[in-house]
mmCIF file with all atom_site columns, C-alpha atoms in Angstrom:
data_model
loop_
_atom_site.group_PDB
_atom_site.id
_atom_site.type_symbol
_atom_site.label_atom_id
_atom_site.label_alt_id
_atom_site.label_comp_id
_atom_site.label_asym_id
_atom_site.label_entity_id
_atom_site.label_seq_id
_atom_site.pdbx_PDB_ins_code
_atom_site.Cartn_x
_atom_site.Cartn_y
_atom_site.Cartn_z
_atom_site.occupancy
_atom_site.B_iso_or_equiv
_atom_site.pdbx_formal_charge
_atom_site.auth_seq_id
_atom_site.auth_comp_id
_atom_site.auth_asym_id
_atom_site.auth_atom_id
_atom_site.pdbx_PDB_model_num
ATOM 1   C CA . MET A 1 1   ? 0.026   0.072  0.051   1.00 53.00 ? 1   MET A CA 1
ATOM 2   C CA . ASN A 1 2   ? 2.974   2.119  0.930   1.00 54.00 ? 2   ASN A CA 1
ATOM 3   C CA . ARG A 1 3   ? 4.407   1.761  -2.304  1.00 58.00 ? 3   ARG A CA 1
ATOM 4   C CA . LYS A 1 4   ? 0.990   2.515  -4.135  1.00 56.00 ? 4   LYS A CA 1
ATOM 5   C CA . ILE A 1 5   ? 0.900   5.829  -2.294  1.00 49.00 ? 5   ILE A CA 1
ATOM 6   C CA . LEU A 1 6   ? 4.503   6.706  -3.059  1.00 44.00 ? 6   LEU A CA 1
ATOM 7   C CA . THR A 1 7   ? 4.215   5.631  -6.990  1.00 49.00 ? 7   THR A CA 1
ATOM 8   C CA . ILE A 1 8   ? 0.723   7.877  -7.108  1.00 46.00 ? 8   ILE A CA 1
ATOM 9   C CA . LEU A 1 9   ? 3.143   10.463 -5.311  1.00 42.00 ? 9   LEU A CA 1
ATOM 10  C CA . PHE A 1 10  ? 5.952   10.424 -7.376  1.00 41.00 ? 10  PHE A CA 1
ATOM 11  C CA . SER A 1 11  ? 3.689   10.344 -11.220 1.00 47.00 ? 11  SER A CA 1
ATOM 12  C CA . THR A 1 12  ? 2.092   13.581 -9.455  1.00 46.00 ? 12  THR A CA 1
ATOM 13  C CA . LEU A 1 13  ? 5.083   15.267 -9.177  1.00 41.00 ? 13  LEU A CA 1
ATOM 14  C CA . ILE A 1 14  ? 6.702   14.523 -12.268 1.00 42.00 ? 14  ILE A CA 1
ATOM 15  C CA . SER A 1 15  ? 3.484   15.644 -14.030 1.00 45.00 ? 15  SER A CA 1
ATOM 16  C CA . THR A 1 16  ? 3.412   19.250 -11.748 1.00 45.00 ? 16  THR A CA 1
ATOM 17  C CA . CYS A 1 17  ? 7.475   19.518 -13.494 1.00 46.00 ? 17  CYS A CA 1
ATOM 18  C CA . PHE A 1 18  ? 5.755   19.382 -16.774 1.00 48.00 ? 18  PHE A CA 1
ATOM 19  C CA . ALA A 1 19  ? 3.038   21.137 -16.797 1.00 75.00 ? 19  ALA A CA 1
ATOM 20  C CA . GLN A 1 20  ? 2.314   24.948 -17.604 1.00 86.00 ? 20  GLN A CA 1
ATOM 21  C CA . THR A 1 21  ? 0.651   27.359 -14.287 1.00 91.00 ? 21  THR A CA 1
ATOM 22  C CA . TYR A 1 22  ? -0.643  31.196 -15.595 1.00 94.00 ? 22  TYR A CA 1
ATOM 23  C CA . PHE A 1 23  ? -1.649  33.241 -13.149 1.00 96.00 ? 23  PHE A CA 1
ATOM 24  C CA . GLY A 1 24  ? -3.409  36.746 -13.344 1.00 97.00 ? 24  GLY A CA 1
ATOM 25  C CA . VAL A 1 25  ? -6.010  39.355 -13.985 1.00 98.00 ? 25  VAL A CA 1
ATOM 26  C CA . LYS A 1 26  ? -8.949  39.769 -16.131 1.00 97.00 ? 26  LYS A CA 1
ATOM 27  C CA . GLY A 1 27  ? -11.178 42.367 -17.364 1.00 96.00 ? 27  GLY A CA 1
ATOM 28  C CA . GLY A 1 28  ? -14.287 42.431 -19.705 1.00 96.00 ? 28  GLY A CA 1
ATOM 29  C CA . TYR A 1 29  ? -17.150 44.303 -21.066 1.00 96.00 ? 29  TYR A CA 1
ATOM 30  C CA . THR A 1 30  ? -20.513 41.702 -20.562 1.00 96.00 ? 30  THR A CA 1
ATOM 31  C CA . MET A 1 31  ? -23.440 42.593 -22.733 1.00 96.00 ? 31  MET A CA 1
ATOM 32  C CA . SER A 1 32  ? -27.024 40.968 -20.732 1.00 96.00 ? 32  SER A CA 1
ATOM 33  C CA . ASP A 1 33  ? -30.612 40.390 -20.961 1.00 97.00 ? 33  ASP A CA 1
ATOM 34  C CA . ILE A 1 34  ? -32.738 38.389 -19.620 1.00 96.00 ? 34  ILE A CA 1
ATOM 35  C CA . SER A 1 35  ? -35.267 35.575 -20.809 1.00 96.00 ? 35  SER A CA 1
ATOM 36  C CA . PHE A 1 36  ? -38.650 35.591 -19.207 1.00 95.00 ? 36  PHE A CA 1
ATOM 37  C CA . ASN A 1 37  ? -41.469 33.058 -19.549 1.00 95.00 ? 37  ASN A CA 1
ATOM 38  C CA . PRO A 1 38  ? -44.270 34.702 -20.243 1.00 94.00 ? 38  PRO A CA 1
ATOM 39  C CA . VAL A 1 39  ? -42.747 36.625 -23.165 1.00 92.00 ? 39  VAL A CA 1
ATOM 40  C CA . GLN A 1 40  ? -41.937 40.323 -21.656 1.00 92.00 ? 40  GLN A CA 1
ATOM 41  C CA . ASN A 1 41  ? -40.510 42.892 -24.436 1.00 91.00 ? 41  ASN A CA 1
ATOM 42  C CA . THR A 1 42  ? -36.860 43.313 -22.857 1.00 93.00 ? 42  THR A CA 1
ATOM 43  C CA . ARG A 1 43  ? -33.877 45.600 -24.542 1.00 93.00 ? 43  ARG A CA 1
ATOM 44  C CA . MET A 1 44  ? -30.129 44.297 -23.753 1.00 94.00 ? 44  MET A CA 1
ATOM 45  C CA . LEU A 1 45  ? -28.074 46.237 -21.079 1.00 94.00 ? 45  LEU A CA 1
ATOM 46  C CA . PHE A 1 46  ? -24.967 47.787 -22.053 1.00 88.00 ? 46  PHE A CA 1
ATOM 47  C CA . ALA A 1 47  ? -22.299 50.225 -21.144 1.00 74.00 ? 47  ALA A CA 1
ATOM 48  C CA . ASP A 1 48  ? -23.097 49.591 -17.365 1.00 83.00 ? 48  ASP A CA 1
ATOM 49  C CA . GLY A 1 49  ? -19.337 49.233 -16.045 1.00 86.00 ? 49  GLY A CA 1
ATOM 50  C CA . PHE A 1 50  ? -16.330 47.125 -16.615 1.00 92.00 ? 50  PHE A CA 1
ATOM 51  C CA . ASP A 1 51  ? -15.801 43.574 -14.788 1.00 94.00 ? 51  ASP A CA 1
ATOM 52  C CA . TYR A 1 52  ? -13.131 42.511 -13.716 1.00 96.00 ? 52  TYR A CA 1
ATOM 53  C CA . GLY A 1 53  ? -10.875 39.577 -11.637 1.00 97.00 ? 53  GLY A CA 1
ATOM 54  C CA . LEU A 1 54  ? -8.441  37.446 -11.346 1.00 98.00 ? 54  LEU A CA 1
ATOM 55  C CA . VAL A 1 55  ? -7.758  34.627 -13.497 1.00 97.00 ? 55  VAL A CA 1
ATOM 56  C CA . PHE A 1 56  ? -6.318  30.181 -12.577 1.00 97.00 ? 56  PHE A CA 1
ATOM 57  C CA . LYS A 1 57  ? -5.337  28.716 -15.839 1.00 94.00 ? 57  LYS A CA 1
ATOM 58  C CA . TYR A 1 58  ? -3.425  25.143 -15.473 1.00 93.00 ? 58  TYR A CA 1
ATOM 59  C CA . TYR A 1 59  ? -2.041  22.754 -18.574 1.00 88.00 ? 59  TYR A CA 1
ATOM 60  C CA . ASN A 1 60  ? -0.741  18.919 -17.650 1.00 82.00 ? 60  ASN A CA 1
ATOM 61  C CA . LEU A 1 61  ? -1.249  18.151 -21.617 1.00 83.00 ? 61  LEU A CA 1
ATOM 62  C CA . LYS A 1 62  ? -0.037  20.385 -24.613 1.00 80.00 ? 62  LYS A CA 1
ATOM 63  C CA . TYR A 1 63  ? -3.076  20.717 -25.762 1.00 88.00 ? 63  TYR A CA 1
ATOM 64  C CA . PHE A 1 64  ? -5.933  20.381 -22.960 1.00 91.00 ? 64  PHE A CA 1
ATOM 65  C CA . GLY A 1 65  ? -6.045  22.585 -19.867 1.00 93.00 ? 65  GLY A CA 1
ATOM 66  C CA . PHE A 1 66  ? -8.607  24.644 -17.837 1.00 93.00 ? 66  PHE A CA 1
ATOM 67  C CA . GLN A 1 67  ? -9.117  27.534 -16.478 1.00 96.00 ? 67  GLN A CA 1
ATOM 68  C CA . ALA A 1 68  ? -10.931 29.082 -13.866 1.00 97.00 ? 68  ALA A CA 1
ATOM 69  C CA . GLU A 1 69  ? -11.448 33.016 -13.247 1.00 97.00 ? 69  GLU A CA 1
ATOM 70  C CA . LEU A 1 70  ? -13.347 35.279 -10.162 1.00 98.00 ? 70  LEU A CA 1
ATOM 71  C CA . TYR A 1 71  ? -14.545 38.799 -10.948 1.00 97.00 ? 71  TYR A CA 1
ATOM 72  C CA . ARG A 1 72  ? -17.942 41.083 -10.183 1.00 97.00 ? 72  ARG A CA 1
ATOM 73  C CA . VAL A 1 73  ? -19.466 41.259 -13.075 1.00 97.00 ? 73  VAL A CA 1
ATOM 74  C CA . ASN A 1 74  ? -22.964 43.665 -13.553 1.00 96.00 ? 74  ASN A CA 1
ATOM 75  C CA . ARG A 1 75  ? -25.850 41.776 -15.225 1.00 96.00 ? 75  ARG A CA 1
ATOM 76  C CA . GLY A 1 76  ? -29.365 43.133 -16.395 1.00 95.00 ? 76  GLY A CA 1
ATOM 77  C CA . TYR A 1 77  ? -31.496 43.875 -18.821 1.00 96.00 ? 77  TYR A CA 1
ATOM 78  C CA . ARG A 1 78  ? -33.781 47.463 -19.249 1.00 95.00 ? 78  ARG A CA 1
ATOM 79  C CA . GLN A 1 79  ? -37.517 47.436 -20.449 1.00 92.00 ? 79  GLN A CA 1
ATOM 80  C CA . PRO A 1 80  ? -40.434 49.826 -21.711 1.00 91.00 ? 80  PRO A CA 1
ATOM 81  C CA . ILE A 1 81  ? -42.843 51.346 -19.062 1.00 85.00 ? 81  ILE A CA 1
ATOM 82  C CA . ASP A 1 82  ? -45.802 51.257 -20.494 1.00 66.00 ? 82  ASP A CA 1
ATOM 83  C CA . ILE A 1 83  ? -47.174 54.367 -19.639 1.00 56.00 ? 83  ILE A CA 1
ATOM 84  C CA . ALA A 1 84  ? -47.937 56.588 -22.596 1.00 51.00 ? 84  ALA A CA 1
ATOM 85  C CA . GLU A 1 85  ? -47.146 59.463 -21.504 1.00 51.00 ? 85  GLU A CA 1
ATOM 86  C CA . LEU A 1 86  ? -43.047 58.707 -20.791 1.00 51.00 ? 86  LEU A CA 1
ATOM 87  C CA . GLY A 1 87  ? -42.554 57.433 -24.166 1.00 60.00 ? 87  GLY A CA 1
ATOM 88  C CA . ASP A 1 88  ? -39.375 55.998 -24.884 1.00 77.00 ? 88  ASP A CA 1
ATOM 89  C CA . THR A 1 89  ? -39.101 55.700 -21.325 1.00 87.00 ? 89  THR A CA 1
ATOM 90  C CA . LEU A 1 90  ? -37.016 52.221 -20.021 1.00 92.00 ? 90  LEU A CA 1
ATOM 91  C CA . TYR A 1 91  ? -36.856 51.087 -16.697 1.00 94.00 ? 91  TYR A CA 1
ATOM 92  C CA . LYS A 1 92  ? -33.725 49.081 -16.182 1.00 95.00 ? 92  LYS A CA 1
ATOM 93  C CA . ARG A 1 93  ? -32.515 46.384 -13.383 1.00 96.00 ? 93  ARG A CA 1
ATOM 94  C CA . VAL A 1 94  ? -28.870 45.550 -12.341 1.00 96.00 ? 94  VAL A CA 1
ATOM 95  C CA . ASN A 1 95  ? -27.803 42.784 -10.765 1.00 96.00 ? 95  ASN A CA 1
ATOM 96  C CA . SER A 1 96  ? -23.685 42.787 -9.679  1.00 97.00 ? 96  SER A CA 1
ATOM 97  C CA . TYR A 1 97  ? -22.216 39.095 -8.617  1.00 98.00 ? 97  TYR A CA 1
ATOM 98  C CA . ILE A 1 98  ? -19.003 37.589 -8.133  1.00 98.00 ? 98  ILE A CA 1
ATOM 99  C CA . GLU A 1 99  ? -19.012 34.933 -10.601 1.00 98.00 ? 99  GLU A CA 1
ATOM 100 C CA . LEU A 1 100 ? -16.528 31.821 -11.132 1.00 98.00 ? 100 LEU A CA 1
ATOM 101 C CA . PRO A 1 101 ? -16.585 29.874 -14.703 1.00 97.00 ? 101 PRO A CA 1
ATOM 102 C CA . ILE A 1 102 ? -14.650 26.686 -14.839 1.00 97.00 ? 102 ILE A CA 1
ATOM 103 C CA . PHE A 1 103 ? -13.934 26.363 -18.245 1.00 94.00 ? 103 PHE A CA 1
ATOM 104 C CA . MET A 1 104 ? -11.934 23.049 -20.733 1.00 96.00 ? 104 MET A CA 1
ATOM 105 C CA . GLN A 1 105 ? -9.765  24.300 -22.869 1.00 95.00 ? 105 GLN A CA 1
ATOM 106 C CA . VAL A 1 106 ? -8.770  23.061 -25.855 1.00 95.00 ? 106 VAL A CA 1
ATOM 107 C CA . CYS A 1 107 ? -5.283  25.146 -27.219 1.00 92.00 ? 107 CYS A CA 1
ATOM 108 C CA . PHE A 1 108 ? -3.737  24.964 -30.802 1.00 92.00 ? 108 PHE A CA 1
ATOM 109 C CA . GLN A 1 109 ? -0.714  26.779 -30.488 1.00 87.00 ? 109 GLN A CA 1
ATOM 110 C CA . LEU A 1 110 ? 1.867   28.626 -33.800 1.00 88.00 ? 110 LEU A CA 1
ATOM 111 C CA . LYS A 1 111 ? 4.866   29.249 -32.159 1.00 87.00 ? 111 LYS A CA 1
ATOM 112 C CA . ARG A 1 112 ? 4.049   31.630 -29.534 1.00 90.00 ? 112 ARG A CA 1
ATOM 113 C CA . THR A 1 113 ? 0.556   32.679 -31.011 1.00 95.00 ? 113 THR A CA 1
ATOM 114 C CA . SER A 1 114 ? -2.058  30.397 -29.252 1.00 93.00 ? 114 SER A CA 1
ATOM 115 C CA . ILE A 1 115 ? -5.727  29.497 -31.193 1.00 96.00 ? 115 ILE A CA 1
ATOM 116 C CA . LEU A 1 116 ? -8.154  29.054 -27.707 1.00 96.00 ? 116 LEU A CA 1
ATOM 117 C CA . VAL A 1 117 ? -11.923 27.162 -27.100 1.00 97.00 ? 117 VAL A CA 1
ATOM 118 C CA . ASN A 1 118 ? -13.178 27.598 -24.297 1.00 97.00 ? 118 ASN A CA 1
ATOM 119 C CA . ALA A 1 119 ? -16.524 25.871 -22.917 1.00 97.00 ? 119 ALA A CA 1
ATOM 120 C CA . GLY A 1 120 ? -17.401 25.055 -19.847 1.00 97.00 ? 120 GLY A CA 1
ATOM 121 C CA . PRO A 1 121 ? -20.308 25.657 -16.633 1.00 98.00 ? 121 PRO A CA 1
ATOM 122 C CA . TYR A 1 122 ? -20.224 29.214 -14.814 1.00 98.00 ? 122 TYR A CA 1
ATOM 123 C CA . ILE A 1 123 ? -22.256 29.625 -11.101 1.00 98.00 ? 123 ILE A CA 1
ATOM 124 C CA . ALA A 1 124 ? -22.375 32.877 -9.985  1.00 98.00 ? 124 ALA A CA 1
ATOM 125 C CA . TYR A 1 125 ? -23.738 34.749 -6.408  1.00 98.00 ? 125 TYR A CA 1
ATOM 126 C CA . MET A 1 126 ? -25.905 38.106 -6.851  1.00 97.00 ? 126 MET A CA 1
ATOM 127 C CA . ILE A 1 127 ? -23.956 41.116 -3.988  1.00 97.00 ? 127 ILE A CA 1
ATOM 128 C CA . LYS A 1 128 ? -26.409 43.901 -4.825  1.00 95.00 ? 128 LYS A CA 1
ATOM 129 C CA . ALA A 1 129 ? -29.050 45.047 -6.537  1.00 96.00 ? 129 ALA A CA 1
ATOM 130 C CA . SER A 1 130 ? -30.154 48.020 -8.501  1.00 96.00 ? 130 SER A CA 1
ATOM 131 C CA . GLU A 1 131 ? -33.167 49.860 -10.201 1.00 95.00 ? 131 GLU A CA 1
ATOM 132 C CA . GLY A 1 132 ? -34.058 52.613 -12.042 1.00 94.00 ? 132 GLY A CA 1
ATOM 133 C CA . ASN A 1 133 ? -35.575 54.526 -14.851 1.00 92.00 ? 133 ASN A CA 1
ATOM 134 C CA . ASN A 1 134 ? -34.427 57.318 -17.821 1.00 91.00 ? 134 ASN A CA 1
ATOM 135 C CA . SER A 1 135 ? -38.109 59.246 -16.835 1.00 86.00 ? 135 SER A CA 1
ATOM 136 C CA . SER A 1 136 ? -35.573 62.558 -16.173 1.00 85.00 ? 136 SER A CA 1
ATOM 137 C CA . GLY A 1 137 ? -33.149 62.460 -19.419 1.00 84.00 ? 137 GLY A CA 1
ATOM 138 C CA . GLN A 1 138 ? -31.067 60.142 -18.217 1.00 88.00 ? 138 GLN A CA 1
ATOM 139 C CA . TYR A 1 139 ? -30.916 56.814 -15.456 1.00 91.00 ? 139 TYR A CA 1
ATOM 140 C CA . VAL A 1 140 ? -32.160 57.268 -12.639 1.00 92.00 ? 140 VAL A CA 1
ATOM 141 C CA . MET A 1 141 ? -30.895 54.420 -9.808  1.00 94.00 ? 141 MET A CA 1
ATOM 142 C CA . LYS A 1 142 ? -30.666 53.154 -6.672  1.00 96.00 ? 142 LYS A CA 1
ATOM 143 C CA . ASN A 1 143 ? -30.357 50.176 -4.726  1.00 96.00 ? 143 ASN A CA 1
ATOM 144 C CA . ILE A 1 144 ? -32.870 47.806 -3.577  1.00 95.00 ? 144 ILE A CA 1
ATOM 145 C CA . ASP A 1 145 ? -32.931 45.386 -1.064  1.00 95.00 ? 145 ASP A CA 1
ATOM 146 C CA . ILE A 1 146 ? -32.324 41.861 -2.231  1.00 93.00 ? 146 ILE A CA 1
ATOM 147 C CA . ASN A 1 147 ? -35.323 39.209 -0.909  1.00 92.00 ? 147 ASN A CA 1
ATOM 148 C CA . ILE A 1 148 ? -34.683 35.832 -0.537  1.00 90.00 ? 148 ILE A CA 1
ATOM 149 C CA . LEU A 1 149 ? -38.210 34.438 -1.063  1.00 92.00 ? 149 LEU A CA 1
ATOM 150 C CA . ARG A 1 150 ? -38.719 36.208 -4.486  1.00 93.00 ? 150 ARG A CA 1
ATOM 151 C CA . ASP A 1 151 ? -34.536 37.377 -6.030  1.00 94.00 ? 151 ASP A CA 1
ATOM 152 C CA . ASN A 1 152 ? -32.888 33.961 -6.109  1.00 95.00 ? 152 ASN A CA 1
ATOM 153 C CA . ARG A 1 153 ? -28.783 35.076 -5.043  1.00 96.00 ? 153 ARG A CA 1
ATOM 154 C CA . ILE A 1 154 ? -27.746 31.691 -7.264  1.00 97.00 ? 154 ILE A CA 1
ATOM 155 C CA . ASP A 1 155 ? -27.255 31.953 -11.201 1.00 97.00 ? 155 ASP A CA 1
ATOM 156 C CA . PHE A 1 156 ? -25.495 28.594 -12.558 1.00 97.00 ? 156 PHE A CA 1
ATOM 157 C CA . GLY A 1 157 ? -25.451 27.662 -16.685 1.00 97.00 ? 157 GLY A CA 1
ATOM 158 C CA . LEU A 1 158 ? -22.738 27.402 -19.449 1.00 98.00 ? 158 LEU A CA 1
ATOM 159 C CA . ILE A 1 159 ? -20.499 29.970 -20.294 1.00 97.00 ? 159 ILE A CA 1
ATOM 160 C CA . GLY A 1 160 ? -18.279 29.182 -23.881 1.00 97.00 ? 160 GLY A CA 1
ATOM 161 C CA . GLY A 1 161 ? -15.950 30.567 -26.428 1.00 97.00 ? 161 GLY A CA 1
ATOM 162 C CA . VAL A 1 162 ? -13.033 31.547 -28.578 1.00 97.00 ? 162 VAL A CA 1
ATOM 163 C CA . GLY A 1 163 ? -9.775  33.836 -28.179 1.00 97.00 ? 163 GLY A CA 1
ATOM 164 C CA . VAL A 1 164 ? -6.405  33.709 -29.032 1.00 97.00 ? 164 VAL A CA 1
ATOM 165 C CA . SER A 1 165 ? -2.886  34.057 -27.108 1.00 95.00 ? 165 SER A CA 1
ATOM 166 C CA . TYR A 1 166 ? 0.336   35.238 -27.381 1.00 95.00 ? 166 TYR A CA 1
ATOM 167 C CA . ASP A 1 167 ? 3.500   34.680 -24.795 1.00 92.00 ? 167 ASP A CA 1
ATOM 168 C CA . PHE A 1 168 ? 5.676   37.331 -24.802 1.00 93.00 ? 168 PHE A CA 1
ATOM 169 C CA . ASN A 1 169 ? 8.726   36.759 -22.357 1.00 90.00 ? 169 ASN A CA 1
ATOM 170 C CA . TRP A 1 170 ? 7.558   38.904 -19.706 1.00 91.00 ? 170 TRP A CA 1
ATOM 171 C CA . GLY A 1 171 ? 3.864   36.953 -19.760 1.00 93.00 ? 171 GLY A CA 1
ATOM 172 C CA . THR A 1 172 ? 0.955   36.690 -21.429 1.00 95.00 ? 172 THR A CA 1
ATOM 173 C CA . LEU A 1 173 ? -1.511  38.184 -22.959 1.00 96.00 ? 173 LEU A CA 1
ATOM 174 C CA . TYR A 1 174 ? -5.163  37.025 -24.001 1.00 96.00 ? 174 TYR A CA 1
ATOM 175 C CA . ALA A 1 175 ? -8.066  38.220 -25.192 1.00 97.00 ? 175 ALA A CA 1
ATOM 176 C CA . ASP A 1 176 ? -11.390 36.114 -26.231 1.00 97.00 ? 176 ASP A CA 1
ATOM 177 C CA . GLY A 1 177 ? -15.386 36.071 -26.741 1.00 97.00 ? 177 GLY A CA 1
ATOM 178 C CA . ARG A 1 178 ? -18.270 34.397 -24.826 1.00 97.00 ? 178 ARG A CA 1
ATOM 179 C CA . ILE A 1 179 ? -21.866 33.752 -25.101 1.00 98.00 ? 179 ILE A CA 1
ATOM 180 C CA . GLY A 1 180 ? -23.664 32.510 -21.223 1.00 97.00 ? 180 GLY A CA 1
ATOM 181 C CA . PHE A 1 181 ? -26.801 30.931 -21.088 1.00 97.00 ? 181 PHE A CA 1
ATOM 182 C CA . GLY A 1 182 ? -28.258 31.126 -17.341 1.00 97.00 ? 182 GLY A CA 1
ATOM 183 C CA . PHE A 1 183 ? -30.268 27.505 -16.281 1.00 97.00 ? 183 PHE A CA 1
ATOM 184 C CA . GLY A 1 184 ? -30.982 29.778 -12.650 1.00 95.00 ? 184 GLY A CA 1
ATOM 185 C CA . ASP A 1 185 ? -33.830 31.736 -12.571 1.00 95.00 ? 185 ASP A CA 1
ATOM 186 C CA . MET A 1 186 ? -32.832 35.242 -11.548 1.00 95.00 ? 186 MET A CA 1
ATOM 187 C CA . GLN A 1 187 ? -36.136 35.728 -9.887  1.00 94.00 ? 187 GLN A CA 1
ATOM 188 C CA . ASN A 1 188 ? -38.891 32.861 -7.776  1.00 93.00 ? 188 ASN A CA 1
ATOM 189 C CA . HIS A 1 189 ? -41.564 31.676 -9.612  1.00 90.00 ? 189 HIS A CA 1
ATOM 190 C CA . THR A 1 190 ? -42.940 31.039 -6.063  1.00 90.00 ? 190 THR A CA 1
ATOM 191 C CA . TYR A 1 191 ? -43.193 34.044 -5.205  1.00 92.00 ? 191 TYR A CA 1
ATOM 192 C CA . GLY A 1 192 ? -46.159 36.202 -6.067  1.00 89.00 ? 192 GLY A CA 1
ATOM 193 C CA . GLY A 1 193 ? -46.394 37.933 -9.513  1.00 88.00 ? 193 GLY A CA 1
ATOM 194 C CA . MET A 1 194 ? -43.295 36.616 -10.291 1.00 92.00 ? 194 MET A CA 1
ATOM 195 C CA . PRO A 1 195 ? -42.896 35.240 -14.544 1.00 93.00 ? 195 PRO A CA 1
ATOM 196 C CA . LYS A 1 196 ? -42.089 31.468 -14.677 1.00 94.00 ? 196 LYS A CA 1
ATOM 197 C CA . GLN A 1 197 ? -39.320 32.032 -16.023 1.00 95.00 ? 197 GLN A CA 1
ATOM 198 C CA . SER A 1 198 ? -36.585 34.398 -16.308 1.00 96.00 ? 198 SER A CA 1
ATOM 199 C CA . LYS A 1 199 ? -32.786 33.244 -16.945 1.00 97.00 ? 199 LYS A CA 1
ATOM 200 C CA . ALA A 1 200 ? -30.171 35.455 -18.593 1.00 96.00 ? 200 ALA A CA 1
ATOM 201 C CA . ARG A 1 201 ? -28.548 35.623 -21.841 1.00 97.00 ? 201 ARG A CA 1
ATOM 202 C CA . PHE A 1 202 ? -25.114 37.270 -21.819 1.00 97.00 ? 202 PHE A CA 1
ATOM 203 C CA . GLN A 1 203 ? -22.396 38.112 -24.121 1.00 97.00 ? 203 GLN A CA 1
ATOM 204 C CA . SER A 1 204 ? -19.068 39.328 -23.014 1.00 97.00 ? 204 SER A CA 1
ATOM 205 C CA . ILE A 1 205 ? -15.524 40.152 -24.370 1.00 97.00 ? 205 ILE A CA 1
ATOM 206 C CA . ASN A 1 206 ? -12.137 39.433 -22.089 1.00 97.00 ? 206 ASN A CA 1
ATOM 207 C CA . ILE A 1 207 ? -8.921  40.823 -22.033 1.00 97.00 ? 207 ILE A CA 1
ATOM 208 C CA . GLY A 1 208 ? -6.019  39.518 -19.502 1.00 97.00 ? 208 GLY A CA 1
ATOM 209 C CA . TYR A 1 209 ? -2.325  39.334 -18.577 1.00 97.00 ? 209 TYR A CA 1
ATOM 210 C CA . LEU A 1 210 ? -0.867  35.924 -16.661 1.00 96.00 ? 210 LEU A CA 1
ATOM 211 C CA . PHE A 1 211 ? 2.289   35.070 -15.385 1.00 94.00 ? 211 PHE A CA 1
ATOM 212 C CA . ARG A 1 212 ? 3.943   32.350 -16.451 1.00 88.00 ? 212 ARG A CA 1
ATOM 213 C CA . PHE A 1 213 ? 5.014   28.988 -13.797 1.00 83.00 ? 213 PHE A CA 1
ATOM 214 C CA . GLY A 1 214 ? 6.970   25.780 -14.672 1.00 68.00 ? 214 GLY A CA 1
ATOM 215 C CA . ASN A 1 215 ? 8.061   24.835 -17.789 1.00 59.00 ? 215 ASN A CA 1
ATOM 216 C CA . SER A 1 216 ? 6.711   24.751 -21.353 1.00 52.00 ? 216 SER A CA 1
ATOM 217 C CA . ILE A 1 217 ? 4.826   21.345 -22.544 1.00 44.00 ? 217 ILE A CA 1
ATOM 218 C CA . GLN A 1 218 ? 6.641   19.916 -25.205 1.00 43.00 ? 218 GLN A CA 1
#
């Protein structure tokens, strides 16, 4: 038994010695909407702040690895207010989340340039919510209390996309585009007056800077 344990530990150590590990920071820009059922007339939420956070990436095979991130992101939607005298007045709801996606990543290397394909699940925790409208000519927003009977703090779903990275001597820069589909509802449908479905739909563009640790995969 001891010999088996030592063999496993030794194999893990050898694998790690040939692994490539990255750690760094990222920024991004997200556009989002909510898919309601029954269907509601909504508009995409954009120009509402930037995402920012940390990135960890690990490879122990030449073409396959995983990437995990932890960042703050704003998601939500806009919706016309059904009051004729207000014209094009829009209601806006913005939820701030701490989000954790974990991608399986396929990497096609062309010398120092890599083409990346990402896909995996994400989970997010709502830390803040605000709402308002632009009846005064610009959006006036106010924080709202999160009601745990009505508002689901947890969101989860799938996210994927493609990107490119370049290895410099002083680190790695990457950029990618993503599409996400939420499986959790923003609002609890069992609460009075809430829709049967309120799922997130979003797209984002991201850039990041990564430090490299370990040896290159051969």
